[in-house]
Amino acid sequence: DAGITQSPRHKVTETGTPVTLRCHQTENHRYMYWYRQDPGHGLRLIHYSYGVKDTDKGEVSDGYSVSRSKTEDFLLTLESATSSQTSVYFCAISDRSGFTGELFFGEGSRLTVL
Amino acid sequence: DAKTTQPNSMESNEEEPVHLPCNHSTISGTDYIHWYRQLPSQGPEYVIHGLTSNVNNRMASLAIAEDRKSSTLILHRATLRDAAVYYCILRDDYGQNFVFGPGTRLSVLP
């Protein structure tokens, strides 16, 4: 299994509080991704990174920011959490871009915003 | 990204072959066909991918239609552990986004 660790695995917070989810990899892969998964929507890309300090938006990036200061860590921050951000968040990594890139996923972080 | 269409759910008996269909009528020449699956309470995992020719690996086989407008993921002998949601995804060399639709929920009956 690819070495991907997400933390925390479960979090309950209140509306308006900041939340940071961490994705840590031991594979030295260049590409890292944050997805959210909601019933009826499948997985949707929030942000991704193609290198240290290189990030870009996905299809549902509003309300989220990311940072990648080291190859192994990709942080997802909700500056002011809202109930609509209650979801399961998955981090993924890949060593290649484009059509040959296989994604390896973490086990997910379940976030509940009350 | 081009879209895919899959049945919402399918059922199979244990130890029988399973054919999971995927339609992608708007596929472009540079789109690769990827399959992932998601077991309960886990993140998705890679199954197989291909471009034009049929592909085999230890997990499954991928049969791609000659016109590439459809493909079929084949599990040769379903086990209870194969019960999962299976996603068919198109990806080209330029896009970073894997678009995961609702997928097909496969149930395997003992």
mmCIF file of N, CA and C in Angstrom, chain B residues 3-107:
data_model
loop_
_atom_site.group_PDB
_atom_site.id
_atom_site.type_symbol
_atom_site.label_atom_id
_atom_site.label_comp_id
_atom_site.label_asym_id
_atom_site.label_seq_id
_atom_site.Cartn_x
_atom_site.Cartn_y
_atom_site.Cartn_z
ATOM 1 N N LYS B 3 -17.681 12.599 -20.524
ATOM 2 C CA LYS B 3 -18.449 11.945 -19.471
ATOM 3 C C LYS B 3 -18.592 10.464 -19.744
ATOM 4 N N THR B 4 -18.835 9.725 -18.678
ATOM 5 C CA THR B 4 -19.106 8.300 -18.777
ATOM 6 C C THR B 4 -20.462 7.996 -18.168
ATOM 7 N N THR B 5 -21.060 6.904 -18.623
ATOM 8 C CA THR B 5 -22.343 6.460 -18.100
ATOM 9 C C THR B 5 -22.215 5.013 -17.676
ATOM 10 N N GLN B 6 -22.620 4.742 -16.418
ATOM 11 C CA GLN B 6 -22.562 3.399 -15.884
ATOM 12 C C GLN B 6 -23.893 3.056 -15.228
ATOM 13 N N PRO B 7 -24.244 1.769 -15.172
ATOM 14 C CA PRO B 7 -25.451 1.396 -14.412
ATOM 15 C C PRO B 7 -25.246 1.705 -12.937
ATOM 16 N N ASN B 8 -26.323 2.042 -12.267
ATOM 17 C CA ASN B 8 -26.217 2.391 -10.848
ATOM 18 C C ASN B 8 -25.776 1.212 -9.997
ATOM 19 N N SER B 9 -26.289 0.030 -10.315
ATOM 20 C CA SER B 9 -25.980 -1.130 -9.492
ATOM 21 C C SER B 9 -26.021 -2.394 -10.321
ATOM 22 N N MET B 10 -25.286 -3.389 -9.853
ATOM 23 C CA MET B 10 -25.295 -4.715 -10.460
ATOM 24 C C MET B 10 -25.111 -5.742 -9.364
ATOM 25 N N GLU B 11 -25.529 -6.952 -9.684
ATOM 26 C CA GLU B 11 -25.422 -8.043 -8.726
ATOM 27 C C GLU B 11 -24.728 -9.219 -9.384
ATOM 28 N N SER B 12 -23.959 -9.948 -8.620
ATOM 29 C CA SER B 12 -23.300 -11.126 -9.151
ATOM 30 C C SER B 12 -23.261 -12.186 -8.063
ATOM 31 N N ASN B 13 -23.146 -13.428 -8.504
ATOM 32 C CA ASN B 13 -22.933 -14.518 -7.555
ATOM 33 C C ASN B 13 -21.441 -14.744 -7.382
ATOM 34 N N GLU B 14 -21.081 -15.178 -6.202
ATOM 35 C CA GLU B 14 -19.685 -15.451 -5.913
ATOM 36 C C GLU B 14 -19.132 -16.498 -6.871
ATOM 37 N N GLU B 15 -17.887 -16.287 -7.278
ATOM 38 C CA GLU B 15 -17.136 -17.182 -8.158
ATOM 39 C C GLU B 15 -17.628 -17.161 -9.603
ATOM 40 N N GLU B 16 -18.541 -16.283 -9.930
ATOM 41 C CA GLU B 16 -18.963 -16.129 -11.330
ATOM 42 C C GLU B 16 -18.313 -14.889 -11.930
ATOM 43 N N PRO B 17 -18.161 -14.845 -13.266
ATOM 44 C CA PRO B 17 -17.601 -13.643 -13.887
ATOM 45 C C PRO B 17 -18.580 -12.479 -13.828
ATOM 46 N N VAL B 18 -18.030 -11.287 -13.791
ATOM 47 C CA VAL B 18 -18.832 -10.066 -13.762
ATOM 48 C C VAL B 18 -18.360 -9.149 -14.877
ATOM 49 N N HIS B 19 -19.309 -8.618 -15.617
ATOM 50 C CA HIS B 19 -19.000 -7.679 -16.691
ATOM 51 C C HIS B 19 -19.637 -6.332 -16.346
ATOM 52 N N LEU B 20 -18.816 -5.359 -16.062
ATOM 53 C CA LEU B 20 -19.296 -4.022 -15.693
ATOM 54 C C LEU B 20 -19.152 -3.103 -16.898
ATOM 55 N N PRO B 21 -20.268 -2.617 -17.442
ATOM 56 C CA PRO B 21 -20.192 -1.799 -18.652
ATOM 57 C C PRO B 21 -19.994 -0.314 -18.362
ATOM 58 N N CYS B 22 -19.440 0.373 -19.345
ATOM 59 C CA CYS B 22 -19.272 1.823 -19.265
ATOM 60 C C CYS B 22 -19.422 2.393 -20.676
ATOM 61 N N ASN B 23 -20.273 3.384 -20.816
ATOM 62 C CA ASN B 23 -20.430 4.078 -22.094
ATOM 63 C C ASN B 23 -19.718 5.417 -22.048
ATOM 64 N N HIS B 24 -18.992 5.712 -23.086
ATOM 65 C CA HIS B 24 -18.281 7.000 -23.187
ATOM 66 C C HIS B 24 -18.300 7.428 -24.643
ATOM 67 N N SER B 25 -19.471 7.802 -25.113
ATOM 68 C CA SER B 25 -19.664 8.078 -26.538
ATOM 69 C C SER B 25 -18.931 9.334 -27.007
ATOM 70 N N THR B 26 -18.563 10.241 -26.086
ATOM 71 C CA THR B 26 -17.878 11.476 -26.488
ATOM 72 C C THR B 26 -16.370 11.393 -26.252
ATOM 73 N N ILE B 27 -15.852 10.209 -26.122
ATOM 74 C CA ILE B 27 -14.420 10.030 -25.857
ATOM 75 C C ILE B 27 -13.590 10.621 -26.994
ATOM 76 N N SER B 28 -12.479 11.236 -26.646
ATOM 77 C CA SER B 28 -11.585 11.784 -27.672
ATOM 78 C C SER B 28 -10.414 10.830 -27.872
ATOM 79 N N GLY B 29 -9.659 11.098 -28.926
ATOM 80 C CA GLY B 29 -8.566 10.204 -29.266
ATOM 81 C C GLY B 29 -7.473 10.106 -28.226
ATOM 82 N N THR B 30 -7.361 11.115 -27.352
ATOM 83 C CA THR B 30 -6.288 11.111 -26.349
ATOM 84 C C THR B 30 -6.766 10.657 -24.970
ATOM 85 N N ASP B 31 -8.028 10.324 -24.848
ATOM 86 C CA ASP B 31 -8.561 9.904 -23.545
ATOM 87 C C ASP B 31 -8.207 8.452 -23.239
ATOM 88 N N TYR B 32 -7.600 8.253 -22.083
ATOM 89 C CA TYR B 32 -7.415 6.905 -21.572
ATOM 90 C C TYR B 32 -8.625 6.541 -20.702
ATOM 91 N N ILE B 33 -8.953 5.271 -20.676
ATOM 92 C CA ILE B 33 -10.061 4.772 -19.874
ATOM 93 C C ILE B 33 -9.486 4.155 -18.600
ATOM 94 N N HIS B 34 -9.880 4.714 -17.479
ATOM 95 C CA HIS B 34 -9.398 4.240 -16.178
ATOM 96 C C HIS B 34 -10.557 3.645 -15.399
ATOM 97 N N TRP B 35 -10.257 2.626 -14.606
ATOM 98 C CA TRP B 35 -11.230 2.070 -13.665
ATOM 99 C C TRP B 35 -10.636 2.084 -12.265
ATOM 100 N N TYR B 36 -11.454 2.562 -11.351
ATOM 101 C CA TYR B 36 -11.123 2.520 -9.936
ATOM 102 C C TYR B 36 -12.282 1.854 -9.217
ATOM 103 N N ARG B 37 -12.015 1.354 -8.012
ATOM 104 C CA ARG B 37 -13.101 0.838 -7.201
ATOM 105 C C ARG B 37 -12.939 1.339 -5.771
ATOM 106 N N GLN B 38 -14.042 1.409 -5.082
ATOM 107 C CA GLN B 38 -14.028 1.892 -3.705
ATOM 108 C C GLN B 38 -14.747 0.892 -2.817
ATOM 109 N N LEU B 39 -13.983 0.253 -1.957
ATOM 110 C CA LEU B 39 -14.554 -0.660 -0.980
ATOM 111 C C LEU B 39 -15.194 0.154 0.140
ATOM 112 N N PRO B 40 -16.121 -0.425 0.875
ATOM 113 C CA PRO B 40 -16.797 0.318 1.950
ATOM 114 C C PRO B 40 -15.808 0.923 2.936
ATOM 115 N N SER B 41 -16.020 2.191 3.242
ATOM 116 C CA SER B 41 -15.232 2.927 4.236
ATOM 117 C C SER B 41 -13.744 3.042 3.875
ATOM 118 N N GLN B 42 -13.434 2.972 2.578
ATOM 119 C CA GLN B 42 -12.053 3.130 2.142
ATOM 120 C C GLN B 42 -11.978 4.145 1.003
ATOM 121 N N GLY B 43 -10.764 4.590 0.726
ATOM 122 C CA GLY B 43 -10.572 5.429 -0.440
ATOM 123 C C GLY B 43 -10.561 4.589 -1.706
ATOM 124 N N PRO B 44 -10.789 5.217 -2.853
ATOM 125 C CA PRO B 44 -10.756 4.465 -4.114
ATOM 126 C C PRO B 44 -9.388 3.830 -4.344
ATOM 127 N N GLU B 45 -9.381 2.742 -5.095
ATOM 128 C CA GLU B 45 -8.129 2.099 -5.468
ATOM 129 C C GLU B 45 -8.129 1.825 -6.969
ATOM 130 N N TYR B 46 -6.956 1.951 -7.558
ATOM 131 C CA TYR B 46 -6.785 1.727 -8.985
ATOM 132 C C TYR B 46 -7.061 0.274 -9.338
ATOM 133 N N VAL B 47 -7.735 0.072 -10.473
ATOM 134 C CA VAL B 47 -7.978 -1.286 -10.958
ATOM 135 C C VAL B 47 -7.208 -1.538 -12.249
ATOM 136 N N ILE B 48 -7.445 -0.697 -13.261
ATOM 137 C CA ILE B 48 -6.855 -0.945 -14.566
ATOM 138 C C ILE B 48 -7.058 0.275 -15.445
ATOM 139 N N HIS B 49 -6.266 0.421 -16.491
ATOM 140 C CA HIS B 49 -6.543 1.461 -17.478
ATOM 141 C C HIS B 49 -6.050 1.015 -18.848
ATOM 142 N N GLY B 50 -6.599 1.643 -19.900
ATOM 143 C CA GLY B 50 -6.209 1.302 -21.255
ATOM 144 C C GLY B 50 -6.587 2.389 -22.239
ATOM 145 N N LEU B 51 -6.081 2.273 -23.451
ATOM 146 C CA LEU B 51 -6.338 3.268 -24.501
ATOM 147 C C LEU B 51 -7.149 2.665 -25.644
ATOM 148 N N THR B 52 -6.615 1.652 -26.299
ATOM 149 C CA THR B 52 -7.312 1.054 -27.425
ATOM 150 C C THR B 52 -7.405 -0.466 -27.321
ATOM 151 N N SER B 53 -6.324 -1.063 -26.895
ATOM 152 C CA SER B 53 -6.278 -2.526 -26.850
ATOM 153 C C SER B 53 -6.820 -3.036 -25.523
ATOM 154 N N ASN B 54 -7.290 -4.263 -25.545
ATOM 155 C CA ASN B 54 -7.722 -4.891 -24.301
ATOM 156 C C ASN B 54 -6.519 -5.056 -23.368
ATOM 157 N N VAL B 55 -6.786 -4.961 -22.084
ATOM 158 C CA VAL B 55 -5.723 -4.977 -21.081
ATOM 159 C C VAL B 55 -6.060 -6.003 -20.008
ATOM 160 N N ASN B 56 -5.038 -6.649 -19.498
ATOM 161 C CA ASN B 56 -5.232 -7.607 -18.405
ATOM 162 C C ASN B 56 -4.239 -7.290 -17.293
ATOM 163 N N ASN B 57 -4.675 -7.447 -16.065
ATOM 164 C CA ASN B 57 -3.746 -7.443 -14.944
ATOM 165 C C ASN B 57 -4.266 -8.421 -13.907
ATOM 166 N N ARG B 58 -3.606 -8.439 -12.754
ATOM 167 C CA ARG B 58 -3.945 -9.460 -11.769
ATOM 168 C C ARG B 58 -5.340 -9.261 -11.190
ATOM 169 N N MET B 59 -5.863 -8.049 -11.287
ATOM 170 C CA MET B 59 -7.164 -7.780 -10.696
ATOM 171 C C MET B 59 -8.305 -8.016 -11.663
ATOM 172 N N ALA B 60 -8.106 -7.634 -12.943
ATOM 173 C CA ALA B 60 -9.240 -7.617 -13.857
ATOM 174 C C ALA B 60 -8.754 -7.543 -15.303
ATOM 175 N N SER B 61 -9.721 -7.563 -16.205
ATOM 176 C CA SER B 61 -9.464 -7.327 -17.623
ATOM 177 C C SER B 61 -10.316 -6.160 -18.081
ATOM 178 N N LEU B 62 -9.801 -5.431 -19.048
ATOM 179 C CA LEU B 62 -10.528 -4.301 -19.616
ATOM 180 C C LEU B 62 -10.704 -4.562 -21.103
ATOM 181 N N ALA B 63 -11.962 -4.656 -21.521
ATOM 182 C CA ALA B 63 -12.268 -4.846 -22.933
ATOM 183 C C ALA B 63 -12.779 -3.527 -23.496
ATOM 184 N N ILE B 64 -12.117 -3.030 -24.536
ATOM 185 C CA ILE B 64 -12.460 -1.733 -25.124
ATOM 186 C C ILE B 64 -13.048 -1.960 -26.504
ATOM 187 N N ALA B 65 -14.202 -1.377 -26.759
ATOM 188 C CA ALA B 65 -14.838 -1.522 -28.059
ATOM 189 C C ALA B 65 -13.963 -0.930 -29.153
ATOM 190 N N GLU B 66 -14.132 -1.431 -30.356
ATOM 191 C CA GLU B 66 -13.294 -0.983 -31.467
ATOM 192 C C GLU B 66 -13.448 0.513 -31.720
ATOM 193 N N ASP B 67 -14.664 1.051 -31.564
ATOM 194 C CA ASP B 67 -14.873 2.484 -31.759
ATOM 195 C C ASP B 67 -14.591 3.289 -30.496
ATOM 196 N N ARG B 68 -14.216 2.625 -29.435
ATOM 197 C CA ARG B 68 -13.856 3.222 -28.141
ATOM 198 C C ARG B 68 -15.003 3.961 -27.464
ATOM 199 N N LYS B 69 -16.202 3.766 -27.917
ATOM 200 C CA LYS B 69 -17.325 4.463 -27.294
ATOM 201 C C LYS B 69 -17.867 3.718 -26.082
ATOM 202 N N SER B 70 -17.345 2.567 -25.820
ATOM 203 C CA SER B 70 -17.744 1.823 -24.629
ATOM 204 C C SER B 70 -16.612 0.895 -24.212
ATOM 205 N N SER B 71 -16.674 0.478 -22.966
ATOM 206 C CA SER B 71 -15.698 -0.477 -22.462
ATOM 207 C C SER B 71 -16.366 -1.332 -21.382
ATOM 208 N N THR B 72 -15.715 -2.432 -21.059
ATOM 209 C CA THR B 72 -16.256 -3.356 -20.056
ATOM 210 C C THR B 72 -15.137 -3.812 -19.140
ATOM 211 N N LEU B 73 -15.367 -3.663 -17.858
ATOM 212 C CA LEU B 73 -14.443 -4.199 -16.869
ATOM 213 C C LEU B 73 -14.899 -5.609 -16.533
ATOM 214 N N ILE B 74 -13.977 -6.555 -16.614
ATOM 215 C CA ILE B 74 -14.313 -7.951 -16.383
ATOM 216 C C ILE B 74 -13.581 -8.450 -15.140
ATOM 217 N N LEU B 75 -14.362 -8.891 -14.173
ATOM 218 C CA LEU B 75 -13.812 -9.603 -13.028
ATOM 219 C C LEU B 75 -14.059 -11.077 -13.301
ATOM 220 N N HIS B 76 -13.014 -11.858 -13.387
ATOM 221 C CA HIS B 76 -13.162 -13.221 -13.909
ATOM 222 C C HIS B 76 -13.868 -14.157 -12.928
ATOM 223 N N ARG B 77 -13.627 -13.966 -11.654
ATOM 224 C CA ARG B 77 -14.318 -14.763 -10.629
ATOM 225 C C ARG B 77 -14.585 -13.864 -9.439
ATOM 226 N N ALA B 78 -15.810 -13.416 -9.318
ATOM 227 C CA ALA B 78 -16.138 -12.467 -8.256
ATOM 228 C C ALA B 78 -16.002 -13.118 -6.882
ATOM 229 N N THR B 79 -15.438 -12.377 -5.967
ATOM 230 C CA THR B 79 -15.388 -12.801 -4.577
ATOM 231 C C THR B 79 -16.162 -11.785 -3.748
ATOM 232 N N LEU B 80 -16.438 -12.138 -2.503
ATOM 233 C CA LEU B 80 -17.168 -11.218 -1.637
ATOM 234 C C LEU B 80 -16.400 -9.913 -1.464
ATOM 235 N N ARG B 81 -15.073 -9.999 -1.535
ATOM 236 C CA ARG B 81 -14.250 -8.816 -1.362
ATOM 237 C C ARG B 81 -14.346 -7.851 -2.550
ATOM 238 N N ASP B 82 -14.905 -8.336 -3.658
ATOM 239 C CA ASP B 82 -15.064 -7.461 -4.830
ATOM 240 C C ASP B 82 -16.300 -6.571 -4.743
ATOM 241 N N ALA B 83 -17.100 -6.734 -3.719
ATOM 242 C CA ALA B 83 -18.264 -5.860 -3.532
ATOM 243 C C ALA B 83 -17.772 -4.441 -3.260
ATOM 244 N N ALA B 84 -18.114 -3.535 -4.164
ATOM 245 C CA ALA B 84 -17.575 -2.178 -4.091
ATOM 246 C C ALA B 84 -18.312 -1.311 -5.096
ATOM 247 N N VAL B 85 -17.989 -0.026 -5.093
ATOM 248 C CA VAL B 85 -18.451 0.871 -6.153
ATOM 249 C C VAL B 85 -17.326 0.974 -7.179
ATOM 250 N N TYR B 86 -17.655 0.728 -8.429
ATOM 251 C CA TYR B 86 -16.680 0.747 -9.511
ATOM 252 C C TYR B 86 -16.881 1.995 -10.367
ATOM 253 N N TYR B 87 -15.796 2.734 -10.557
ATOM 254 C CA TYR B 87 -15.837 3.982 -11.306
ATOM 255 C C TYR B 87 -15.100 3.841 -12.630
ATOM 256 N N CYS B 88 -15.736 4.257 -13.695
ATOM 257 C CA CYS B 88 -15.132 4.325 -15.023
ATOM 258 C C CYS B 88 -14.826 5.795 -15.305
ATOM 259 N N ILE B 89 -13.598 6.116 -15.630
ATOM 260 C CA ILE B 89 -13.174 7.507 -15.741
ATOM 261 C C ILE B 89 -12.350 7.685 -17.010
ATOM 262 N N LEU B 90 -12.537 8.817 -17.665
ATOM 263 C CA LEU B 90 -11.708 9.160 -18.815
ATOM 264 C C LEU B 90 -10.694 10.212 -18.408
ATOM 265 N N ARG B 91 -9.488 10.075 -18.899
ATOM 266 C CA ARG B 91 -8.473 11.047 -18.542
ATOM 267 C C ARG B 91 -7.524 11.256 -19.718
ATOM 268 N N ASP B 92 -7.245 12.508 -20.027
ATOM 269 C CA ASP B 92 -6.295 12.772 -21.102
ATOM 270 C C ASP B 92 -4.967 13.223 -20.511
ATOM 271 N N ASP B 93 -4.038 13.509 -21.378
ATOM 272 C CA ASP B 93 -2.677 13.808 -20.932
ATOM 273 C C ASP B 93 -2.548 15.195 -20.363
ATOM 274 N N TYR B 94 -3.590 15.985 -20.464
ATOM 275 C CA TYR B 94 -3.467 17.374 -20.048
ATOM 276 C C TYR B 94 -4.209 17.664 -18.763
ATOM 277 N N GLY B 95 -5.232 16.895 -18.478
ATOM 278 C CA GLY B 95 -6.063 17.203 -17.330
ATOM 279 C C GLY B 95 -5.531 16.598 -16.050
ATOM 280 N N GLN B 96 -5.640 17.323 -14.962
ATOM 281 C CA GLN B 96 -5.257 16.812 -13.662
ATOM 282 C C GLN B 96 -6.442 16.231 -12.913
ATOM 283 N N ASN B 97 -7.608 16.427 -13.441
ATOM 284 C CA ASN B 97 -8.797 16.077 -12.697
ATOM 285 C C ASN B 97 -9.378 14.747 -13.141
ATOM 286 N N PHE B 98 -9.371 13.788 -12.239
ATOM 287 C CA PHE B 98 -10.156 12.588 -12.457
ATOM 288 C C PHE B 98 -11.590 12.918 -12.058
ATOM 289 N N VAL B 99 -12.518 12.787 -12.998
ATOM 290 C CA VAL B 99 -13.920 13.068 -12.691
ATOM 291 C C VAL B 99 -14.596 11.763 -12.316
ATOM 292 N N PHE B 100 -14.877 11.618 -11.027
ATOM 293 C CA PHE B 100 -15.533 10.413 -10.531
ATOM 294 C C PHE B 100 -17.038 10.638 -10.512
ATOM 295 N N GLY B 101 -17.761 9.912 -11.342
ATOM 296 C CA GLY B 101 -19.218 9.953 -11.305
ATOM 297 C C GLY B 101 -19.728 9.048 -10.195
ATOM 298 N N PRO B 102 -21.022 8.758 -10.193
ATOM 299 C CA PRO B 102 -21.608 7.911 -9.137
ATOM 300 C C PRO B 102 -21.126 6.467 -9.178
ATOM 301 N N GLY B 103 -20.669 5.972 -10.352
ATOM 302 C CA GLY B 103 -20.156 4.620 -10.430
ATOM 303 C C GLY B 103 -21.242 3.556 -10.400
ATOM 304 N N THR B 104 -20.809 2.298 -10.407
ATOM 305 C CA THR B 104 -21.698 1.134 -10.310
ATOM 306 C C THR B 104 -21.449 0.424 -8.984
ATOM 307 N N ARG B 105 -22.501 0.270 -8.208
ATOM 308 C CA ARG B 105 -22.371 -0.463 -6.956
ATOM 309 C C ARG B 105 -22.567 -1.945 -7.234
ATOM 310 N N LEU B 106 -21.506 -2.726 -7.049
ATOM 311 C CA LEU B 106 -21.546 -4.163 -7.292
ATOM 312 C C LEU B 106 -21.785 -4.902 -5.987
ATOM 313 N N SER B 107 -22.821 -5.727 -5.981
ATOM 314 C CA SER B 107 -23.081 -6.607 -4.857
ATOM 315 C C SER B 107 -22.723 -8.024 -5.271
#
